[in-house]
mmCIF file of C-alpha atoms in Angstrom:
data_model
loop_
_atom_site.group_PDB
_atom_site.id
_atom_site.type_symbol
_atom_site.label_atom_id
_atom_site.label_comp_id
_atom_site.label_asym_id
_atom_site.label_seq_id
_atom_site.Cartn_x
_atom_site.Cartn_y
_atom_site.Cartn_z
ATOM 1 C CA UNK A 88 -42.627 -18.177 -39.202
ATOM 2 C CA UNK A 89 -39.165 -17.203 -40.404
ATOM 3 C CA UNK A 90 -36.325 -18.859 -38.492
ATOM 4 C CA UNK A 91 -32.542 -18.651 -38.951
ATOM 5 C CA UNK A 92 -30.533 -21.828 -38.596
ATOM 6 C CA UNK A 93 -27.219 -21.497 -36.752
ATOM 7 C CA UNK A 94 -24.610 -23.398 -38.758
ATOM 8 C CA UNK A 95 -21.168 -24.089 -37.324
ATOM 9 C CA UNK A 96 -18.750 -26.957 -36.716
ATOM 10 C CA UNK A 97 -20.161 -29.562 -34.392
ATOM 11 C CA UNK A 98 -18.507 -29.039 -30.946
ATOM 12 C CA UNK A 99 -18.104 -31.619 -28.246
ATOM 13 C CA UNK A 100 -20.850 -31.539 -25.541
ATOM 14 C CA UNK A 101 -18.586 -29.730 -23.075
ATOM 15 C CA UNK A 102 -17.065 -27.317 -25.583
ATOM 16 C CA UNK A 103 -17.602 -23.700 -24.485
ATOM 17 C CA UNK A 104 -18.496 -22.297 -27.896
ATOM 18 C CA UNK A 105 -21.379 -19.921 -28.421
ATOM 19 C CA UNK A 106 -22.716 -19.012 -31.867
ATOM 20 C CA UNK A 107 -24.090 -15.498 -32.250
ATOM 21 C CA UNK A 108 -26.271 -14.722 -35.232
ATOM 22 C CA UNK A 109 -26.359 -11.229 -36.691
ATOM 23 C CA UNK A 110 -29.065 -10.594 -39.248
ATOM 24 C CA UNK A 111 -28.415 -8.130 -42.071
ATOM 25 C CA UNK A 112 -30.735 -7.286 -44.939
ATOM 26 C CA UNK A 113 -29.229 -7.468 -48.404
ATOM 27 C CA UNK A 114 -31.221 -6.684 -51.564
ATOM 28 C CA UNK A 115 -34.521 -7.334 -49.836
ATOM 29 C CA UNK A 116 -33.474 -10.784 -48.678
ATOM 30 C CA UNK A 117 -32.689 -11.672 -45.081
ATOM 31 C CA UNK A 118 -29.111 -12.897 -44.726
ATOM 32 C CA UNK A 119 -27.176 -13.991 -41.655
ATOM 33 C CA UNK A 120 -23.614 -13.724 -40.460
ATOM 34 C CA UNK A 121 -22.459 -16.344 -37.983
ATOM 35 C CA UNK A 122 -19.816 -15.282 -35.453
ATOM 36 C CA UNK A 123 -18.186 -17.766 -33.101
ATOM 37 C CA UNK A 124 -16.979 -16.802 -29.643
ATOM 38 C CA UNK A 125 -14.912 -19.101 -27.468
ATOM 39 C CA UNK A 126 -15.103 -19.102 -23.685
ATOM 40 C CA UNK A 127 -12.430 -20.227 -21.275
ATOM 41 C CA UNK A 128 -13.363 -23.099 -19.021
ATOM 42 C CA UNK A 129 -13.386 -22.683 -15.201
ATOM 43 C CA UNK A 130 -10.018 -24.362 -14.593
ATOM 44 C CA UNK A 131 -8.446 -22.201 -17.299
ATOM 45 C CA UNK A 132 -9.768 -19.066 -15.559
ATOM 46 C CA UNK A 133 -8.523 -20.305 -12.200
ATOM 47 C CA UNK A 134 -4.999 -20.944 -13.489
ATOM 48 C CA UNK A 135 -4.910 -17.494 -15.118
ATOM 49 C CA UNK A 136 -5.817 -15.911 -11.788
ATOM 50 C CA UNK A 137 -3.184 -18.031 -10.064
ATOM 51 C CA UNK A 138 -0.577 -16.918 -12.622
ATOM 52 C CA UNK A 139 -1.397 -13.261 -11.935
ATOM 53 C CA UNK A 140 -1.171 -13.636 -8.141
ATOM 54 C CA UNK A 141 2.139 -15.521 -8.388
ATOM 55 C CA UNK A 142 3.660 -12.844 -10.635
ATOM 56 C CA UNK A 143 2.534 -10.033 -8.325
ATOM 57 C CA UNK A 144 3.847 -11.894 -5.268
ATOM 58 C CA UNK A 145 7.219 -12.635 -6.881
ATOM 59 C CA UNK A 146 7.610 -9.024 -8.063
ATOM 60 C CA UNK A 147 6.749 -7.651 -4.616
ATOM 61 C CA UNK A 148 9.113 -10.120 -2.951
ATOM 62 C CA UNK A 149 11.956 -9.017 -5.233
ATOM 63 C CA UNK A 150 11.139 -5.364 -4.576
ATOM 64 C CA UNK A 151 11.178 -6.019 -0.850
ATOM 65 C CA UNK A 152 14.668 -7.531 -1.093
ATOM 66 C CA UNK A 153 15.821 -4.385 -2.916
ATOM 67 C CA UNK A 154 14.492 -2.381 0.040
ATOM 68 C CA UNK A 155 16.458 -4.632 2.387
ATOM 69 C CA UNK A 156 19.713 -4.177 0.464
ATOM 70 C CA UNK A 157 19.494 -0.382 0.591
ATOM 71 C CA UNK A 158 17.949 0.071 4.045
ATOM 72 C CA UNK A 159 20.073 -2.292 6.110
ATOM 73 C CA UNK A 160 23.788 -2.775 6.583
ATOM 74 C CA UNK A 161 24.167 -6.356 5.481
ATOM 75 C CA UNK A 162 26.838 -8.969 5.773
ATOM 76 C CA UNK A 163 28.099 -10.357 2.471
ATOM 77 C CA UNK A 164 26.225 -13.626 2.883
ATOM 78 C CA UNK A 165 22.865 -11.948 3.503
ATOM 79 C CA UNK A 166 23.421 -9.621 0.546
ATOM 80 C CA UNK A 167 24.084 -12.602 -1.724
ATOM 81 C CA UNK A 168 20.968 -14.397 -0.488
ATOM 82 C CA UNK A 169 18.822 -11.334 -1.145
ATOM 83 C CA UNK A 170 20.308 -10.999 -4.647
ATOM 84 C CA UNK A 171 19.599 -14.700 -5.204
ATOM 85 C CA UNK A 172 15.960 -14.164 -4.189
ATOM 86 C CA UNK A 173 15.669 -11.265 -6.641
ATOM 87 C CA UNK A 174 16.971 -13.444 -9.493
ATOM 88 C CA UNK A 175 14.735 -16.389 -8.574
ATOM 89 C CA UNK A 176 11.701 -14.096 -8.300
ATOM 90 C CA UNK A 177 12.451 -12.885 -11.831
ATOM 91 C CA UNK A 178 12.643 -16.507 -13.003
ATOM 92 C CA UNK A 179 9.268 -17.210 -11.387
ATOM 93 C CA UNK A 180 7.701 -14.311 -13.284
ATOM 94 C CA UNK A 181 9.259 -15.494 -16.575
ATOM 95 C CA UNK A 182 8.058 -19.026 -15.886
ATOM 96 C CA UNK A 183 4.476 -17.896 -15.311
ATOM 97 C CA UNK A 184 4.604 -15.822 -18.508
ATOM 98 C CA UNK A 185 6.337 -18.689 -20.381
ATOM 99 C CA UNK A 186 8.951 -16.288 -21.722
ATOM 100 C CA UNK A 187 12.090 -18.438 -21.460
ATOM 101 C CA UNK A 188 12.448 -21.657 -23.435
ATOM 102 C CA UNK A 189 14.938 -22.963 -20.854
ATOM 103 C CA UNK A 190 12.282 -22.760 -18.133
ATOM 104 C CA UNK A 191 9.668 -24.369 -20.400
ATOM 105 C CA UNK A 192 11.846 -27.480 -20.669
ATOM 106 C CA UNK A 193 12.479 -27.701 -16.922
ATOM 107 C CA UNK A 194 10.583 -30.652 -15.392
ATOM 108 C CA UNK A 195 10.840 -29.029 -11.956
ATOM 109 C CA UNK A 196 9.072 -25.842 -13.010
ATOM 110 C CA UNK A 197 6.602 -27.439 -15.421
ATOM 111 C CA UNK A 198 5.235 -30.056 -13.022
ATOM 112 C CA UNK A 199 2.755 -28.373 -10.694
ATOM 113 C CA UNK A 200 3.803 -30.366 -7.633
ATOM 114 C CA UNK A 201 7.508 -29.492 -8.010
ATOM 115 C CA UNK A 202 6.649 -25.927 -8.936
ATOM 116 C CA UNK A 203 4.614 -25.622 -5.751
ATOM 117 C CA UNK A 204 7.491 -26.945 -3.640
ATOM 118 C CA UNK A 205 9.890 -24.436 -5.194
ATOM 119 C CA UNK A 206 7.516 -21.494 -4.747
ATOM 120 C CA UNK A 207 6.838 -22.337 -1.099
ATOM 121 C CA UNK A 208 10.584 -22.685 -0.441
ATOM 122 C CA UNK A 209 11.298 -19.268 -1.971
ATOM 123 C CA UNK A 210 8.449 -17.790 0.059
ATOM 124 C CA UNK A 211 9.815 -19.223 3.322
ATOM 125 C CA UNK A 212 13.304 -17.862 2.593
ATOM 126 C CA UNK A 213 11.833 -14.474 1.716
ATOM 127 C CA UNK A 214 9.828 -14.368 4.937
ATOM 128 C CA UNK A 215 12.938 -15.302 6.915
ATOM 129 C CA UNK A 216 14.715 -12.274 5.438
ATOM 130 C CA UNK A 217 11.883 -9.834 6.139
ATOM 131 C CA UNK A 218 14.016 -7.857 8.622
ATOM 132 C CA UNK A 219 15.310 -4.794 6.770
ATOM 133 C CA UNK A 220 16.579 -2.666 9.646
ATOM 134 C CA UNK A 221 15.382 -0.544 12.525
ATOM 135 C CA UNK A 222 11.601 -0.859 12.647
ATOM 136 C CA UNK A 223 11.072 1.246 15.754
ATOM 137 C CA UNK A 224 8.265 3.773 15.474
ATOM 138 C CA UNK A 225 9.024 7.469 15.354
ATOM 139 C CA UNK A 226 7.371 9.354 18.205
ATOM 140 C CA UNK A 227 5.963 12.842 17.769
ATOM 141 C CA UNK A 228 4.658 14.716 20.787
ATOM 142 C CA UNK A 229 2.724 17.892 21.364
ATOM 143 C CA UNK A 230 0.635 19.525 24.071
ATOM 144 C CA UNK A 231 -3.012 20.560 23.831
ATOM 145 C CA UNK A 232 -5.868 21.236 26.235
ATOM 146 C CA UNK A 233 -6.070 17.495 26.996
ATOM 147 C CA UNK A 234 -2.446 17.330 28.044
ATOM 148 C CA UNK A 235 0.714 15.785 26.626
ATOM 149 C CA UNK A 236 0.076 13.695 23.501
ATOM 150 C CA UNK A 237 2.505 11.278 21.852
ATOM 151 C CA UNK A 238 1.887 9.958 18.340
ATOM 152 C CA UNK A 239 3.804 6.879 17.177
ATOM 153 C CA UNK A 240 4.390 6.820 13.408
ATOM 154 C CA UNK A 241 5.718 3.610 11.808
ATOM 155 C CA UNK A 242 8.961 4.004 9.892
ATOM 156 C CA UNK A 243 9.500 3.037 6.269
ATOM 157 C CA UNK A 244 11.420 -0.007 7.507
ATOM 158 C CA UNK A 245 8.267 -1.219 9.254
ATOM 159 C CA UNK A 246 6.291 -0.795 6.043
ATOM 160 C CA UNK A 247 8.975 -2.674 4.069
ATOM 161 C CA UNK A 248 8.922 -5.593 6.525
ATOM 162 C CA UNK A 249 5.130 -5.908 6.328
ATOM 163 C CA UNK A 250 5.361 -5.620 2.532
ATOM 164 C CA UNK A 251 7.861 -8.507 2.347
ATOM 165 C CA UNK A 252 5.847 -10.695 4.707
ATOM 166 C CA UNK A 253 2.601 -10.187 2.771
ATOM 167 C CA UNK A 254 4.357 -11.000 -0.531
ATOM 168 C CA UNK A 255 5.949 -14.109 1.019
ATOM 169 C CA UNK A 256 2.672 -15.367 2.448
ATOM 170 C CA UNK A 257 0.910 -14.798 -0.881
ATOM 171 C CA UNK A 258 3.611 -16.701 -2.771
ATOM 172 C CA UNK A 259 3.494 -19.513 -0.196
ATOM 173 C CA UNK A 260 -0.295 -19.901 -0.555
ATOM 174 C CA UNK A 261 -0.154 -19.970 -4.365
ATOM 175 C CA UNK A 262 2.716 -22.457 -4.213
ATOM 176 C CA UNK A 263 0.643 -24.661 -1.935
ATOM 177 C CA UNK A 264 -2.248 -24.483 -4.422
ATOM 178 C CA UNK A 265 0.092 -25.523 -7.242
ATOM 179 C CA UNK A 266 1.276 -28.467 -5.145
ATOM 180 C CA UNK A 267 -2.298 -29.555 -4.380
ATOM 181 C CA UNK A 268 -3.250 -29.341 -8.057
ATOM 182 C CA UNK A 269 -0.188 -31.406 -8.917
ATOM 183 C CA UNK A 270 -0.788 -34.234 -6.444
ATOM 184 C CA UNK A 271 -4.501 -34.386 -7.336
ATOM 185 C CA UNK A 272 -3.652 -34.806 -11.049
ATOM 186 C CA UNK A 273 -5.456 -31.626 -12.118
ATOM 187 C CA UNK A 274 -2.539 -30.434 -14.252
ATOM 188 C CA UNK A 275 -3.510 -32.650 -17.181
ATOM 189 C CA UNK A 276 -7.075 -31.328 -17.085
ATOM 190 C CA UNK A 277 -5.858 -27.708 -16.932
ATOM 191 C CA UNK A 278 -3.450 -28.158 -19.839
ATOM 192 C CA UNK A 279 -6.149 -29.929 -21.843
ATOM 193 C CA UNK A 280 -8.584 -27.048 -21.290
ATOM 194 C CA UNK A 281 -5.935 -24.516 -22.332
ATOM 195 C CA UNK A 282 -5.083 -26.440 -25.516
ATOM 196 C CA UNK A 283 -8.765 -26.810 -26.353
ATOM 197 C CA UNK A 284 -9.306 -23.072 -25.862
ATOM 198 C CA UNK A 285 -6.506 -22.137 -28.262
ATOM 199 C CA UNK A 286 -7.584 -24.799 -30.760
ATOM 200 C CA UNK A 287 -11.128 -23.474 -30.854
ATOM 201 C CA UNK A 288 -9.853 -19.882 -30.927
ATOM 202 C CA UNK A 289 -7.903 -20.734 -34.074
ATOM 203 C CA UNK A 290 -10.997 -22.331 -35.611
ATOM 204 C CA UNK A 291 -13.133 -19.313 -34.744
ATOM 205 C CA UNK A 292 -10.508 -16.911 -36.081
ATOM 206 C CA UNK A 293 -10.251 -18.831 -39.340
ATOM 207 C CA UNK A 294 -14.044 -19.015 -39.631
ATOM 208 C CA UNK A 295 -14.333 -15.268 -39.117
ATOM 209 C CA UNK A 296 -11.809 -14.557 -41.856
ATOM 210 C CA UNK A 297 -13.526 -16.879 -44.316
ATOM 211 C CA UNK A 298 -17.049 -16.008 -43.275
ATOM 212 C CA UNK A 299 -19.672 -16.759 -45.901
ATOM 213 C CA UNK A 300 -23.142 -15.312 -46.160
ATOM 214 C CA UNK A 301 -25.938 -17.861 -46.124
ATOM 215 C CA UNK A 302 -29.558 -16.980 -46.991
ATOM 216 C CA UNK A 303 -32.204 -17.387 -44.322
ATOM 217 C CA UNK A 304 -34.378 -20.452 -44.670
ATOM 218 C CA UNK A 305 -38.079 -20.776 -44.007
ATOM 219 C CA UNK A 306 -39.710 -23.506 -42.005
#
């Protein structure tokens, strides 16, 4: 029976590497190409999902504050607070994307427990400022064979307030998850899984570029 041996660097027992063998005939002899694929570990996938939810929540919270600035006549102090929330929401997005070197060096934002406290604080402030103006429904009435009918249609201000509250609650929940991961010492495990993923991705990329063809062996 002809069998192909899968040859690749010896991974650790928990390493999520899969070797895929692709057979290709060459000059009447069976030859094999070995392609390595690297999988993300569960905690790595969870933190990626958390990053995405945080960025969406921060963006929506900032957008809601823009609605508030244009829809409501604000005092100077409330305007400044809303502008502050917009700037901080932008910093949260940059922090999750790791775009700014200043934020990367911040112990407050890099430690999950402190990051969670900051995110929950911003969410509470955003929820406090959810009022963007007159949220009374607009009433439309007409008469038909059943009598006098009144239809209440929510205003855009009502939609904006719900939008801000949903974004604030979402940011609060993700901040709480960051805090829990921080106090339960999961951050080290997450960062280790991420580093291992990129390390093995580099190995797989290098192996693909320098791929050699090995003849099939018989047993």
